[in-house]
PDB file of C-alpha atoms in Angstrom:
ATOM      1  CA  UNK X   1      81.510  86.165 148.955  1.00 66.00           C
ATOM      2  CA  UNK X   2      81.990  84.707 152.469  1.00 86.00           C
ATOM      3  CA  UNK X   3      85.651  84.178 153.600  1.00 90.00           C
ATOM      4  CA  UNK X   4      86.403  80.573 154.174  1.00 93.00           C
ATOM      5  CA  UNK X   5      90.166  81.357 155.035  1.00 95.00           C
ATOM      6  CA  UNK X   6      91.993  84.703 156.019  1.00 95.00           C
ATOM      7  CA  UNK X   7      96.055  84.505 156.301  1.00 95.00           C
ATOM      8  CA  UNK X   8      97.331  87.607 158.235  1.00 94.00           C
ATOM      9  CA  UNK X   9     101.106  88.480 158.703  1.00 93.00           C
ATOM     10  CA  UNK X  10     101.997  84.808 158.533  1.00 96.00           C
ATOM     11  CA  UNK X  11     105.616  84.318 159.087  1.00 95.00           C
ATOM     12  CA  UNK X  12     107.861  80.850 158.546  1.00 95.00           C
ATOM     13  CA  UNK X  13     111.289  80.923 159.616  1.00 94.00           C
ATOM     14  CA  UNK X  14     113.825  78.220 159.771  1.00 94.00           C
ATOM     15  CA  UNK X  15     116.723  77.940 162.347  1.00 93.00           C
ATOM     16  CA  UNK X  16     120.175  77.412 160.670  1.00 92.00           C
ATOM     17  CA  UNK X  17     122.403  75.876 163.213  1.00 90.00           C
ATOM     18  CA  UNK X  18     126.278  75.968 163.162  1.00 86.00           C
ATOM     19  CA  UNK X  19     129.386  76.432 165.443  1.00 82.00           C
ATOM     20  CA  UNK X  20     130.731  74.510 168.338  1.00 82.00           C
ATOM     21  CA  UNK X  21     127.850  74.120 169.998  1.00 83.00           C
ATOM     22  CA  UNK X  22     125.289  73.814 167.084  1.00 87.00           C
ATOM     23  CA  UNK X  23     123.469  76.986 168.003  1.00 90.00           C
ATOM     24  CA  UNK X  24     121.050  78.908 165.803  1.00 88.00           C
ATOM     25  CA  UNK X  25     123.279  81.186 163.723  1.00 89.00           C
ATOM     26  CA  UNK X  26     120.717  82.379 161.125  1.00 90.00           C
ATOM     27  CA  UNK X  27     116.708  82.019 159.639  1.00 91.00           C
ATOM     28  CA  UNK X  28     116.020  81.068 156.270  1.00 92.00           C
ATOM     29  CA  UNK X  29     113.307  83.463 156.167  1.00 92.00           C
ATOM     30  CA  UNK X  30     110.413  81.088 153.917  1.00 93.00           C
ATOM     31  CA  UNK X  31     107.664  82.665 154.071  1.00 94.00           C
ATOM     32  CA  UNK X  32     107.954  86.701 155.642  1.00 91.00           C
ATOM     33  CA  UNK X  33     104.828  88.541 156.374  1.00 90.00           C
ATOM     34  CA  UNK X  34     102.319  86.949 153.871  1.00 93.00           C
ATOM     35  CA  UNK X  35      98.289  87.684 154.101  1.00 93.00           C
ATOM     36  CA  UNK X  36      95.766  86.874 151.856  1.00 94.00           C
ATOM     37  CA  UNK X  37      91.900  85.407 152.015  1.00 93.00           C
ATOM     38  CA  UNK X  38      89.961  82.472 149.555  1.00 95.00           C
ATOM     39  CA  UNK X  39      86.610  82.756 149.666  1.00 94.00           C
ATOM     40  CA  UNK X  40      84.403  80.035 149.973  1.00 94.00           C
ATOM     41  CA  UNK X  41      83.968  77.522 146.845  1.00 93.00           C
ATOM     42  CA  UNK X  42      87.029  79.648 145.141  1.00 95.00           C
ATOM     43  CA  UNK X  43      90.128  78.248 143.662  1.00 95.00           C
ATOM     44  CA  UNK X  44      93.252  80.490 144.272  1.00 96.00           C
ATOM     45  CA  UNK X  45      96.187  79.872 142.514  1.00 95.00           C
ATOM     46  CA  UNK X  46      99.911  80.329 143.819  1.00 95.00           C
ATOM     47  CA  UNK X  47     102.593  81.024 141.278  1.00 94.00           C
ATOM     48  CA  UNK X  48     106.354  81.711 141.679  1.00 90.00           C
ATOM     49  CA  UNK X  49     109.872  80.411 140.930  1.00 88.00           C
ATOM     50  CA  UNK X  50     111.273  77.668 143.016  1.00 86.00           C
ATOM     51  CA  UNK X  51     111.943  77.847 146.437  1.00 86.00           C
ATOM     52  CA  UNK X  52     110.036  81.387 146.804  1.00 89.00           C
ATOM     53  CA  UNK X  53     107.758  79.688 149.778  1.00 90.00           C
ATOM     54  CA  UNK X  54     104.460  78.632 147.973  1.00 93.00           C
ATOM     55  CA  UNK X  55     104.651  74.971 148.928  1.00 93.00           C
ATOM     56  CA  UNK X  56     105.978  76.129 152.931  1.00 95.00           C
ATOM     57  CA  UNK X  57     102.520  78.775 152.788  1.00 95.00           C
ATOM     58  CA  UNK X  58     100.330  75.827 151.910  1.00 95.00           C
ATOM     59  CA  UNK X  59     101.856  73.673 154.906  1.00 95.00           C
ATOM     60  CA  UNK X  60     102.115  76.546 157.222  1.00 95.00           C
ATOM     61  CA  UNK X  61      98.464  77.040 156.619  1.00 95.00           C
ATOM     62  CA  UNK X  62      97.615  73.321 157.639  1.00 95.00           C
ATOM     63  CA  UNK X  63      99.941  73.322 160.618  1.00 94.00           C
ATOM     64  CA  UNK X  64     101.994  70.969 159.466  1.00 94.00           C
ATOM     65  CA  UNK X  65     104.925  73.508 159.482  1.00 94.00           C
ATOM     66  CA  UNK X  66     104.077  75.288 163.007  1.00 94.00           C
ATOM     67  CA  UNK X  67     104.268  79.390 161.863  1.00 95.00           C
ATOM     68  CA  UNK X  68     106.219  81.665 163.570  1.00 94.00           C
ATOM     69  CA  UNK X  69     104.194  84.526 163.380  1.00 93.00           C
ATOM     70  CA  UNK X  70     100.826  85.385 162.380  1.00 94.00           C
ATOM     71  CA  UNK X  71      97.061  84.185 162.255  1.00 95.00           C
ATOM     72  CA  UNK X  72      95.289  81.390 160.481  1.00 95.00           C
ATOM     73  CA  UNK X  73      91.652  82.245 160.202  1.00 95.00           C
ATOM     74  CA  UNK X  74      89.700  79.136 159.119  1.00 95.00           C
ATOM     75  CA  UNK X  75      85.841  79.557 159.248  1.00 92.00           C
ATOM     76  CA  UNK X  76      86.413  82.542 162.170  1.00 91.00           C
ATOM     77  CA  UNK X  77      88.287  80.737 163.993  1.00 93.00           C
ATOM     78  CA  UNK X  78      92.563  81.164 164.500  1.00 94.00           C
ATOM     79  CA  UNK X  79      93.769  77.469 164.434  1.00 94.00           C
ATOM     80  CA  UNK X  80      97.110  78.615 164.911  1.00 93.00           C
ATOM     81  CA  UNK X  81      95.646  79.217 168.666  1.00 93.00           C
ATOM     82  CA  UNK X  82      93.897  75.345 168.712  1.00 93.00           C
ATOM     83  CA  UNK X  83      95.587  72.856 170.268  1.00 91.00           C
ATOM     84  CA  UNK X  84      95.128  69.145 170.559  1.00 89.00           C
ATOM     85  CA  UNK X  85      91.847  67.336 170.375  1.00 90.00           C
ATOM     86  CA  UNK X  86      90.395  70.789 168.854  1.00 92.00           C
ATOM     87  CA  UNK X  87      93.015  70.879 166.394  1.00 92.00           C
ATOM     88  CA  UNK X  88      92.350  67.243 165.512  1.00 91.00           C
ATOM     89  CA  UNK X  89      88.999  67.480 164.805  1.00 90.00           C
ATOM     90  CA  UNK X  90      89.217  71.024 162.590  1.00 92.00           C
ATOM     91  CA  UNK X  91      92.119  68.715 160.336  1.00 91.00           C
ATOM     92  CA  UNK X  92      89.259  67.199 158.778  1.00 92.00           C
ATOM     93  CA  UNK X  93      88.081  70.182 156.973  1.00 94.00           C
ATOM     94  CA  UNK X  94      91.595  70.926 155.901  1.00 94.00           C
ATOM     95  CA  UNK X  95      93.541  68.290 153.714  1.00 94.00           C
ATOM     96  CA  UNK X  96      96.787  68.267 151.195  1.00 94.00           C
ATOM     97  CA  UNK X  97      97.318  66.147 147.936  1.00 94.00           C
ATOM     98  CA  UNK X  98     101.357  65.935 147.730  1.00 91.00           C
ATOM     99  CA  UNK X  99     103.051  66.853 144.819  1.00 87.00           C
ATOM    100  CA  UNK X 100     105.371  63.471 144.232  1.00 87.00           C
ATOM    101  CA  UNK X 101     102.383  60.406 143.429  1.00 85.00           C
ATOM    102  CA  UNK X 102     105.164  57.563 144.273  1.00 87.00           C
ATOM    103  CA  UNK X 103     106.520  58.847 147.583  1.00 89.00           C
ATOM    104  CA  UNK X 104     103.209  60.049 149.422  1.00 90.00           C
ATOM    105  CA  UNK X 105     101.873  56.766 149.180  1.00 93.00           C
ATOM    106  CA  UNK X 106     103.073  53.970 151.780  1.00 93.00           C
ATOM    107  CA  UNK X 107     103.911  51.136 149.624  1.00 93.00           C
ATOM    108  CA  UNK X 108     103.741  48.547 152.258  1.00 94.00           C
ATOM    109  CA  UNK X 109      99.743  49.563 152.452  1.00 95.00           C
ATOM    110  CA  UNK X 110      97.150  48.355 150.196  1.00 95.00           C
ATOM    111  CA  UNK X 111      94.833  51.100 148.515  1.00 95.00           C
ATOM    112  CA  UNK X 112      91.852  50.370 150.464  1.00 95.00           C
ATOM    113  CA  UNK X 113      94.106  50.907 153.809  1.00 95.00           C
ATOM    114  CA  UNK X 114      95.647  54.243 152.725  1.00 95.00           C
ATOM    115  CA  UNK X 115      92.398  55.598 151.669  1.00 95.00           C
ATOM    116  CA  UNK X 116      90.539  54.346 154.668  1.00 94.00           C
ATOM    117  CA  UNK X 117      93.144  55.926 157.359  1.00 93.00           C
ATOM    118  CA  UNK X 118      91.952  59.418 157.211  1.00 93.00           C
ATOM    119  CA  UNK X 119      88.426  57.584 158.160  1.00 92.00           C
ATOM    120  CA  UNK X 120      89.558  55.767 160.798  1.00 91.00           C
ATOM    121  CA  UNK X 121      91.338  58.219 162.922  1.00 89.00           C
ATOM    122  CA  UNK X 122      88.137  60.662 162.607  1.00 89.00           C
ATOM    123  CA  UNK X 123      85.307  59.235 162.587  1.00 86.00           C
ATOM    124  CA  UNK X 124      83.948  55.883 164.577  1.00 85.00           C
ATOM    125  CA  UNK X 125      82.300  53.896 161.942  1.00 86.00           C
ATOM    126  CA  UNK X 126      82.280  49.989 161.169  1.00 88.00           C
ATOM    127  CA  UNK X 127      84.447  48.434 159.190  1.00 89.00           C
ATOM    128  CA  UNK X 128      81.875  47.189 156.515  1.00 91.00           C
ATOM    129  CA  UNK X 129      80.987  51.005 156.256  1.00 93.00           C
ATOM    130  CA  UNK X 130      84.632  51.833 156.279  1.00 92.00           C
ATOM    131  CA  UNK X 131      85.014  49.902 153.208  1.00 93.00           C
ATOM    132  CA  UNK X 132      81.791  50.579 151.167  1.00 94.00           C
ATOM    133  CA  UNK X 133      83.129  54.444 151.836  1.00 94.00           C
ATOM    134  CA  UNK X 134      86.385  53.558 150.341  1.00 95.00           C
ATOM    135  CA  UNK X 135      85.134  52.114 147.494  1.00 95.00           C
ATOM    136  CA  UNK X 136      82.743  54.787 146.783  1.00 95.00           C
ATOM    137  CA  UNK X 137      85.912  57.332 146.872  1.00 95.00           C
ATOM    138  CA  UNK X 138      87.665  55.320 144.424  1.00 96.00           C
ATOM    139  CA  UNK X 139      84.800  55.176 142.096  1.00 95.00           C
ATOM    140  CA  UNK X 140      84.872  59.094 142.415  1.00 95.00           C
ATOM    141  CA  UNK X 141      88.109  59.602 141.164  1.00 95.00           C
ATOM    142  CA  UNK X 142      87.832  57.503 138.410  1.00 93.00           C
ATOM    143  CA  UNK X 143      89.372  53.930 139.470  1.00 94.00           C
ATOM    144  CA  UNK X 144      87.216  50.854 140.433  1.00 93.00           C
ATOM    145  CA  UNK X 145      86.128  49.422 143.707  1.00 91.00           C
ATOM    146  CA  UNK X 146      88.469  46.246 142.945  1.00 90.00           C
ATOM    147  CA  UNK X 147      91.348  48.020 143.311  1.00 92.00           C
ATOM    148  CA  UNK X 148      90.919  48.024 147.115  1.00 94.00           C
ATOM    149  CA  UNK X 149      93.378  45.210 147.599  1.00 94.00           C
ATOM    150  CA  UNK X 150      96.029  46.455 145.136  1.00 94.00           C
ATOM    151  CA  UNK X 151      99.270  48.243 146.075  1.00 95.00           C
ATOM    152  CA  UNK X 152     100.660  51.661 145.257  1.00 94.00           C
ATOM    153  CA  UNK X 153     103.618  50.165 142.977  1.00 93.00           C
ATOM    154  CA  UNK X 154     100.901  48.274 140.630  1.00 94.00           C
ATOM    155  CA  UNK X 155      99.381  51.622 139.355  1.00 93.00           C
ATOM    156  CA  UNK X 156     100.401  54.733 137.123  1.00 91.00           C
ATOM    157  CA  UNK X 157     101.587  58.012 138.020  1.00 89.00           C
ATOM    158  CA  UNK X 158      98.162  59.413 137.100  1.00 92.00           C
ATOM    159  CA  UNK X 159      96.411  56.816 139.251  1.00 93.00           C
ATOM    160  CA  UNK X 160      98.500  57.328 142.219  1.00 93.00           C
ATOM    161  CA  UNK X 161      97.418  60.697 142.407  1.00 94.00           C
ATOM    162  CA  UNK X 162      93.756  59.918 142.168  1.00 95.00           C
ATOM    163  CA  UNK X 163      94.441  57.773 145.128  1.00 95.00           C
ATOM    164  CA  UNK X 164      96.064  60.558 146.914  1.00 95.00           C
ATOM    165  CA  UNK X 165      92.869  62.791 145.844  1.00 96.00           C
ATOM    166  CA  UNK X 166      90.303  59.905 147.415  1.00 96.00           C
ATOM    167  CA  UNK X 167      92.822  60.242 150.449  1.00 95.00           C
ATOM    168  CA  UNK X 168      92.399  63.702 150.881  1.00 95.00           C
ATOM    169  CA  UNK X 169      88.443  63.059 150.182  1.00 95.00           C
ATOM    170  CA  UNK X 170      87.802  60.676 153.177  1.00 93.00           C
ATOM    171  CA  UNK X 171      86.778  62.647 155.739  1.00 91.00           C
ATOM    172  CA  UNK X 172      84.707  65.315 153.439  1.00 93.00           C
ATOM    173  CA  UNK X 173      87.088  68.399 153.863  1.00 95.00           C
ATOM    174  CA  UNK X 174      85.864  71.413 152.587  1.00 95.00           C
ATOM    175  CA  UNK X 175      89.168  73.050 151.886  1.00 96.00           C
ATOM    176  CA  UNK X 176      92.103  71.096 149.907  1.00 96.00           C
ATOM    177  CA  UNK X 177      95.914  72.359 149.280  1.00 96.00           C
ATOM    178  CA  UNK X 178      96.800  70.904 145.971  1.00 95.00           C
ATOM    179  CA  UNK X 179     100.663  71.360 146.174  1.00 92.00           C
ATOM    180  CA  UNK X 180     102.120  71.440 142.677  1.00 89.00           C
ATOM    181  CA  UNK X 181      99.870  68.092 142.419  1.00 89.00           C
ATOM    182  CA  UNK X 182     100.100  67.592 138.547  1.00 86.00           C
ATOM    183  CA  UNK X 183     103.791  69.189 138.136  1.00 86.00           C
ATOM    184  CA  UNK X 184     105.146  65.294 138.003  1.00 79.00           C
ATOM    185  CA  UNK X 185     102.680  63.942 135.744  1.00 84.00           C
ATOM    186  CA  UNK X 186     102.348  63.853 131.610  1.00 86.00           C
ATOM    187  CA  UNK X 187     100.831  66.556 129.866  1.00 85.00           C
ATOM    188  CA  UNK X 188      97.745  64.398 128.916  1.00 85.00           C
ATOM    189  CA  UNK X 189      97.511  63.187 132.559  1.00 88.00           C
ATOM    190  CA  UNK X 190      97.269  66.545 133.947  1.00 89.00           C
ATOM    191  CA  UNK X 191      94.628  67.634 131.819  1.00 90.00           C
ATOM    192  CA  UNK X 192      92.769  64.055 133.433  1.00 92.00           C
ATOM    193  CA  UNK X 193      93.344  65.526 136.754  1.00 92.00           C
ATOM    194  CA  UNK X 194      93.086  68.949 136.154  1.00 93.00           C
ATOM    195  CA  UNK X 195      89.490  67.977 134.862  1.00 93.00           C
ATOM    196  CA  UNK X 196      88.498  66.179 137.841  1.00 94.00           C
ATOM    197  CA  UNK X 197      89.828  68.668 140.086  1.00 94.00           C
ATOM    198  CA  UNK X 198      86.588  70.923 138.621  1.00 94.00           C
ATOM    199  CA  UNK X 199      84.428  67.969 138.699  1.00 95.00           C
ATOM    200  CA  UNK X 200      84.620  67.448 142.232  1.00 95.00           C
ATOM    201  CA  UNK X 201      84.976  70.761 143.263  1.00 94.00           C
ATOM    202  CA  UNK X 202      81.212  71.278 141.572  1.00 93.00           C
ATOM    203  CA  UNK X 203      80.168  67.921 143.214  1.00 93.00           C
ATOM    204  CA  UNK X 204      81.609  68.260 146.622  1.00 93.00           C
ATOM    205  CA  UNK X 205      81.612  72.417 146.676  1.00 93.00           C
ATOM    206  CA  UNK X 206      85.413  72.257 147.350  1.00 95.00           C
ATOM    207  CA  UNK X 207      87.637  75.332 148.106  1.00 96.00           C
ATOM    208  CA  UNK X 208      91.169  74.722 146.753  1.00 96.00           C
ATOM    209  CA  UNK X 209      94.739  76.450 147.312  1.00 96.00           C
ATOM    210  CA  UNK X 210      96.400  75.380 144.066  1.00 96.00           C
ATOM    211  CA  UNK X 211      99.863  75.804 144.186  1.00 94.00           C
ATOM    212  CA  UNK X 212     101.764  75.131 141.131  1.00 91.00           C
ATOM    213  CA  UNK X 213     104.776  76.664 138.439  1.00 86.00           C
ATOM    214  CA  UNK X 214     102.917  76.273 135.417  1.00 85.00           C
ATOM    215  CA  UNK X 215     101.020  79.304 134.760  1.00 87.00           C
ATOM    216  CA  UNK X 216      98.736  77.845 132.166  1.00 86.00           C
ATOM    217  CA  UNK X 217      97.380  75.275 134.399  1.00 88.00           C
ATOM    218  CA  UNK X 218      97.197  78.244 137.015  1.00 91.00           C
ATOM    219  CA  UNK X 219      94.986  80.373 134.789  1.00 90.00           C
ATOM    220  CA  UNK X 220      92.698  77.085 133.419  1.00 89.00           C
ATOM    221  CA  UNK X 221      91.958  76.361 136.905  1.00 92.00           C
ATOM    222  CA  UNK X 222      91.771  79.763 139.561  1.00 94.00           C
ATOM    223  CA  UNK X 223      89.650  82.286 140.243  1.00 94.00           C
ATOM    224  CA  UNK X 224      92.257  84.501 141.589  1.00 95.00           C
ATOM    225  CA  UNK X 225      96.265  84.391 141.587  1.00 95.00           C
ATOM    226  CA  UNK X 226      98.811  85.581 143.664  1.00 91.00           C
ATOM    227  CA  UNK X 227     102.718  85.613 142.893  1.00 95.00           C
ATOM    228  CA  UNK X 228     105.345  85.248 145.428  1.00 95.00           C
ATOM    229  CA  UNK X 229     108.922  86.417 145.621  1.00 94.00           C
ATOM    230  CA  UNK X 230     111.309  85.547 148.415  1.00 92.00           C
ATOM    231  CA  UNK X 231     109.017  84.669 150.904  1.00 92.00           C
ATOM    232  CA  UNK X 232     106.287  87.609 150.038  1.00 92.00           C
ATOM    233  CA  UNK X 233     103.187  88.014 147.924  1.00 94.00           C
ATOM    234  CA  UNK X 234     103.638  90.492 145.425  1.00 94.00           C
ATOM    235  CA  UNK X 235     100.594  90.470 143.565  1.00 95.00           C
ATOM    236  CA  UNK X 236      96.905  89.051 143.773  1.00 95.00           C
ATOM    237  CA  UNK X 237      94.350  89.628 141.305  1.00 94.00           C
ATOM    238  CA  UNK X 238      91.659  88.131 139.408  1.00 95.00           C
ATOM    239  CA  UNK X 239      92.810  85.403 137.126  1.00 93.00           C
ATOM    240  CA  UNK X 240      92.016  87.210 133.822  1.00 92.00           C
ATOM    241  CA  UNK X 241      93.011  90.793 135.217  1.00 93.00           C
ATOM    242  CA  UNK X 242      96.098  89.433 136.523  1.00 93.00           C
ATOM    243  CA  UNK X 243      97.241  87.889 132.802  1.00 92.00           C
ATOM    244  CA  UNK X 244      95.782  90.859 131.146  1.00 92.00           C
ATOM    245  CA  UNK X 245      97.327  93.811 133.532  1.00 91.00           C
ATOM    246  CA  UNK X 246     100.142  92.833 135.463  1.00 93.00           C
ATOM    247  CA  UNK X 247     101.476  95.673 137.635  1.00 92.00           C
ATOM    248  CA  UNK X 248     104.645  94.191 139.258  1.00 94.00           C
ATOM    249  CA  UNK X 249     107.864  93.695 137.094  1.00 93.00           C
ATOM    250  CA  UNK X 250     108.045  90.479 138.390  1.00 93.00           C
ATOM    251  CA  UNK X 251     104.780  89.158 137.851  1.00 93.00           C
ATOM    252  CA  UNK X 252     105.172  90.603 134.105  1.00 92.00           C
ATOM    253  CA  UNK X 253     108.424  88.775 133.554  1.00 90.00           C
ATOM    254  CA  UNK X 254     106.663  85.634 134.729  1.00 90.00           C
ATOM    255  CA  UNK X 255     103.970  85.948 132.026  1.00 89.00           C
ATOM    256  CA  UNK X 256     106.452  86.672 129.115  1.00 86.00           C
ATOM    257  CA  UNK X 257     108.167  83.001 129.775  1.00 82.00           C
ATOM    258  CA  UNK X 258     105.011  81.421 128.741  1.00 78.00           C
ATOM    259  CA  UNK X 259     105.608  79.792 125.320  1.00 77.00           C
ATOM    260  CA  UNK X 260     103.172  81.070 122.327  1.00 76.00           C
ATOM    261  CA  UNK X 261     101.910  77.826 120.673  1.00 74.00           C
ATOM    262  CA  UNK X 262     101.595  80.197 117.404  1.00 72.00           C
ATOM    263  CA  UNK X 263     105.451  79.743 115.725  1.00 71.00           C
ATOM    264  CA  UNK X 264     104.427  82.843 113.937  1.00 74.00           C
ATOM    265  CA  UNK X 265     103.592  85.149 116.880  1.00 73.00           C
ATOM    266  CA  UNK X 266     106.866  87.002 118.563  1.00 72.00           C
ATOM    267  CA  UNK X 267     106.746  87.188 122.131  1.00 70.00           C
ATOM    268  CA  UNK X 268     108.911  90.256 124.093  1.00 77.00           C
ATOM    269  CA  UNK X 269     110.902  87.949 126.496  1.00 80.00           C
ATOM    270  CA  UNK X 270     111.846  90.002 129.816  1.00 81.00           C
ATOM    271  CA  UNK X 271     114.982  88.624 130.939  1.00 79.00           C
ATOM    272  CA  UNK X 272     115.646  89.483 134.615  1.00 82.00           C
ATOM    273  CA  UNK X 273     119.246  89.794 135.378  1.00 80.00           C
ATOM    274  CA  UNK X 274     121.324  88.387 138.166  1.00 76.00           C
ATOM    275  CA  UNK X 275     120.198  85.492 140.951  1.00 79.00           C
ATOM    276  CA  UNK X 276     117.380  85.190 143.654  1.00 83.00           C
ATOM    277  CA  UNK X 277     118.864  86.938 146.985  1.00 85.00           C
ATOM    278  CA  UNK X 278     119.285  84.553 149.925  1.00 86.00           C
ATOM    279  CA  UNK X 279     116.341  83.345 151.750  1.00 87.00           C
ATOM    280  CA  UNK X 280     118.815  84.190 154.462  1.00 88.00           C
ATOM    281  CA  UNK X 281     120.109  87.280 153.992  1.00 87.00           C
ATOM    282  CA  UNK X 282     117.195  89.203 152.232  1.00 86.00           C
ATOM    283  CA  UNK X 283     118.039  92.616 150.789  1.00 85.00           C
ATOM    284  CA  UNK X 284     116.709  95.948 152.766  1.00 88.00           C
ATOM    285  CA  UNK X 285     113.430  97.306 150.857  1.00 90.00           C
ATOM    286  CA  UNK X 286     112.147  95.673 148.304  1.00 92.00           C
ATOM    287  CA  UNK X 287     113.200  92.014 147.949  1.00 91.00           C
ATOM    288  CA  UNK X 288     113.080  92.325 144.519  1.00 92.00           C
ATOM    289  CA  UNK X 289     114.984  95.455 144.076  1.00 90.00           C
ATOM    290  CA  UNK X 290     118.267  93.642 142.854  1.00 88.00           C
ATOM    291  CA  UNK X 291     116.582  92.113 139.836  1.00 90.00           C
ATOM    292  CA  UNK X 292     114.013  94.825 138.828  1.00 89.00           C
ATOM    293  CA  UNK X 293     114.896  96.841 135.659  1.00 88.00           C
ATOM    294  CA  UNK X 294     112.557  99.825 137.397  1.00 89.00           C
ATOM    295  CA  UNK X 295     114.483 100.019 140.894  1.00 89.00           C
ATOM    296  CA  UNK X 296     114.549 103.575 142.926  1.00 90.00           C
ATOM    297  CA  UNK X 297     116.024 105.003 145.547  1.00 90.00           C
ATOM    298  CA  UNK X 298     113.039 104.436 147.761  1.00 91.00           C
ATOM    299  CA  UNK X 299     112.913 100.799 146.874  1.00 91.00           C
ATOM    300  CA  UNK X 300     116.310 100.477 148.526  1.00 90.00           C
ATOM    301  CA  UNK X 301     114.843 101.314 151.720  1.00 90.00           C
ATOM    302  CA  UNK X 302     111.173 101.093 152.012  1.00 91.00           C
ATOM    303  CA  UNK X 303     109.171  98.207 151.980  1.00 91.00           C
ATOM    304  CA  UNK X 304     106.619  98.165 149.685  1.00 91.00           C
ATOM    305  CA  UNK X 305     102.850  98.009 151.328  1.00 90.00           C
ATOM    306  CA  UNK X 306     100.735  95.449 149.946  1.00 90.00           C
ATOM    307  CA  UNK X 307      97.622  97.654 148.691  1.00 90.00           C
ATOM    308  CA  UNK X 308      94.653  97.610 146.782  1.00 90.00           C
ATOM    309  CA  UNK X 309      94.575  99.703 143.560  1.00 89.00           C
ATOM    310  CA  UNK X 310      91.452  98.804 142.771  1.00 85.00           C
ATOM    311  CA  UNK X 311      88.965  95.642 141.519  1.00 86.00           C
ATOM    312  CA  UNK X 312      90.528  93.767 144.192  1.00 89.00           C
ATOM    313  CA  UNK X 313      93.619  93.852 142.584  1.00 93.00           C
ATOM    314  CA  UNK X 314      96.172  93.829 144.664  1.00 93.00           C
ATOM    315  CA  UNK X 315     100.084  95.232 144.540  1.00 95.00           C
ATOM    316  CA  UNK X 316     103.229  95.449 146.724  1.00 93.00           C
ATOM    317  CA  UNK X 317     105.319  98.083 144.496  1.00 93.00           C
ATOM    318  CA  UNK X 318     106.638 101.442 144.490  1.00 91.00           C
ATOM    319  CA  UNK X 319     106.081 102.072 140.720  1.00 89.00           C
ATOM    320  CA  UNK X 320     102.555 101.869 142.069  1.00 86.00           C
ATOM    321  CA  UNK X 321     102.503 105.157 144.184  1.00 77.00           C
ATOM    322  CA  UNK X 322     104.545 106.979 141.004  1.00 68.00           C
TER     323      UNK X 322
END
């Protein structure tokens, strides 16, 4: 398969100010040397604990957060080097669906104005054509054309998220980052939105980066999954491969926490000891060593390499070498 997006050595550090002169005293390492790729027409799931850098990675790819280092190669072009008009044109192909359907829509604008805005910015077409395009988009995501004159407060959470999806599709993008796009919705509505994502992918040949903390949802929709911990990718594999044969101790602990719907079947829960280290002062060596039950001397000294152990299954763990 052809690669649509390739990320190499992506870093995003946020400065921490302090002192009398409000100078930078440290950096919060939200994303620290992350590398991965996404094939055309694929869904790449991203999982990990809250604060591990999932959302920041997605936003840095789209340059909503400017990366401190690394390359984001989209269709053969490093978009980190694009400026001005060149970057503005490229944004048509890369869109974001936000987590919160309530705060991501402007309450002072009608649904028609919200969905029309990207078309107004990126395409030079007349008003009547834009209106027809907005109506088509609303129908595409399961809403009615007469909703065009309503305001966001008149809709439910699931309907608002459909409006956000319509806005993201307005300029016919090729790649969409879904940042916890179903986490704020009821379970029944989550299923409807997930089905909508799958239908749109088939109709429009879309590629998704699907960020979520719900492992069951990620398993259902994703072709491949990568696991993040404290700003780093620790494991990446095909969806079924990852769930059947997790290698990294952190991935094993995450998967053991998935609830089993059968009350008679007992699950073996792997309990992680200690707290997540501060992203300001990350541990030397492996970032997971302070909570790992298999920690060795080498884990305290050397950063494990992110390597392919076969069948496109990548792991960053010294246990693989042993």
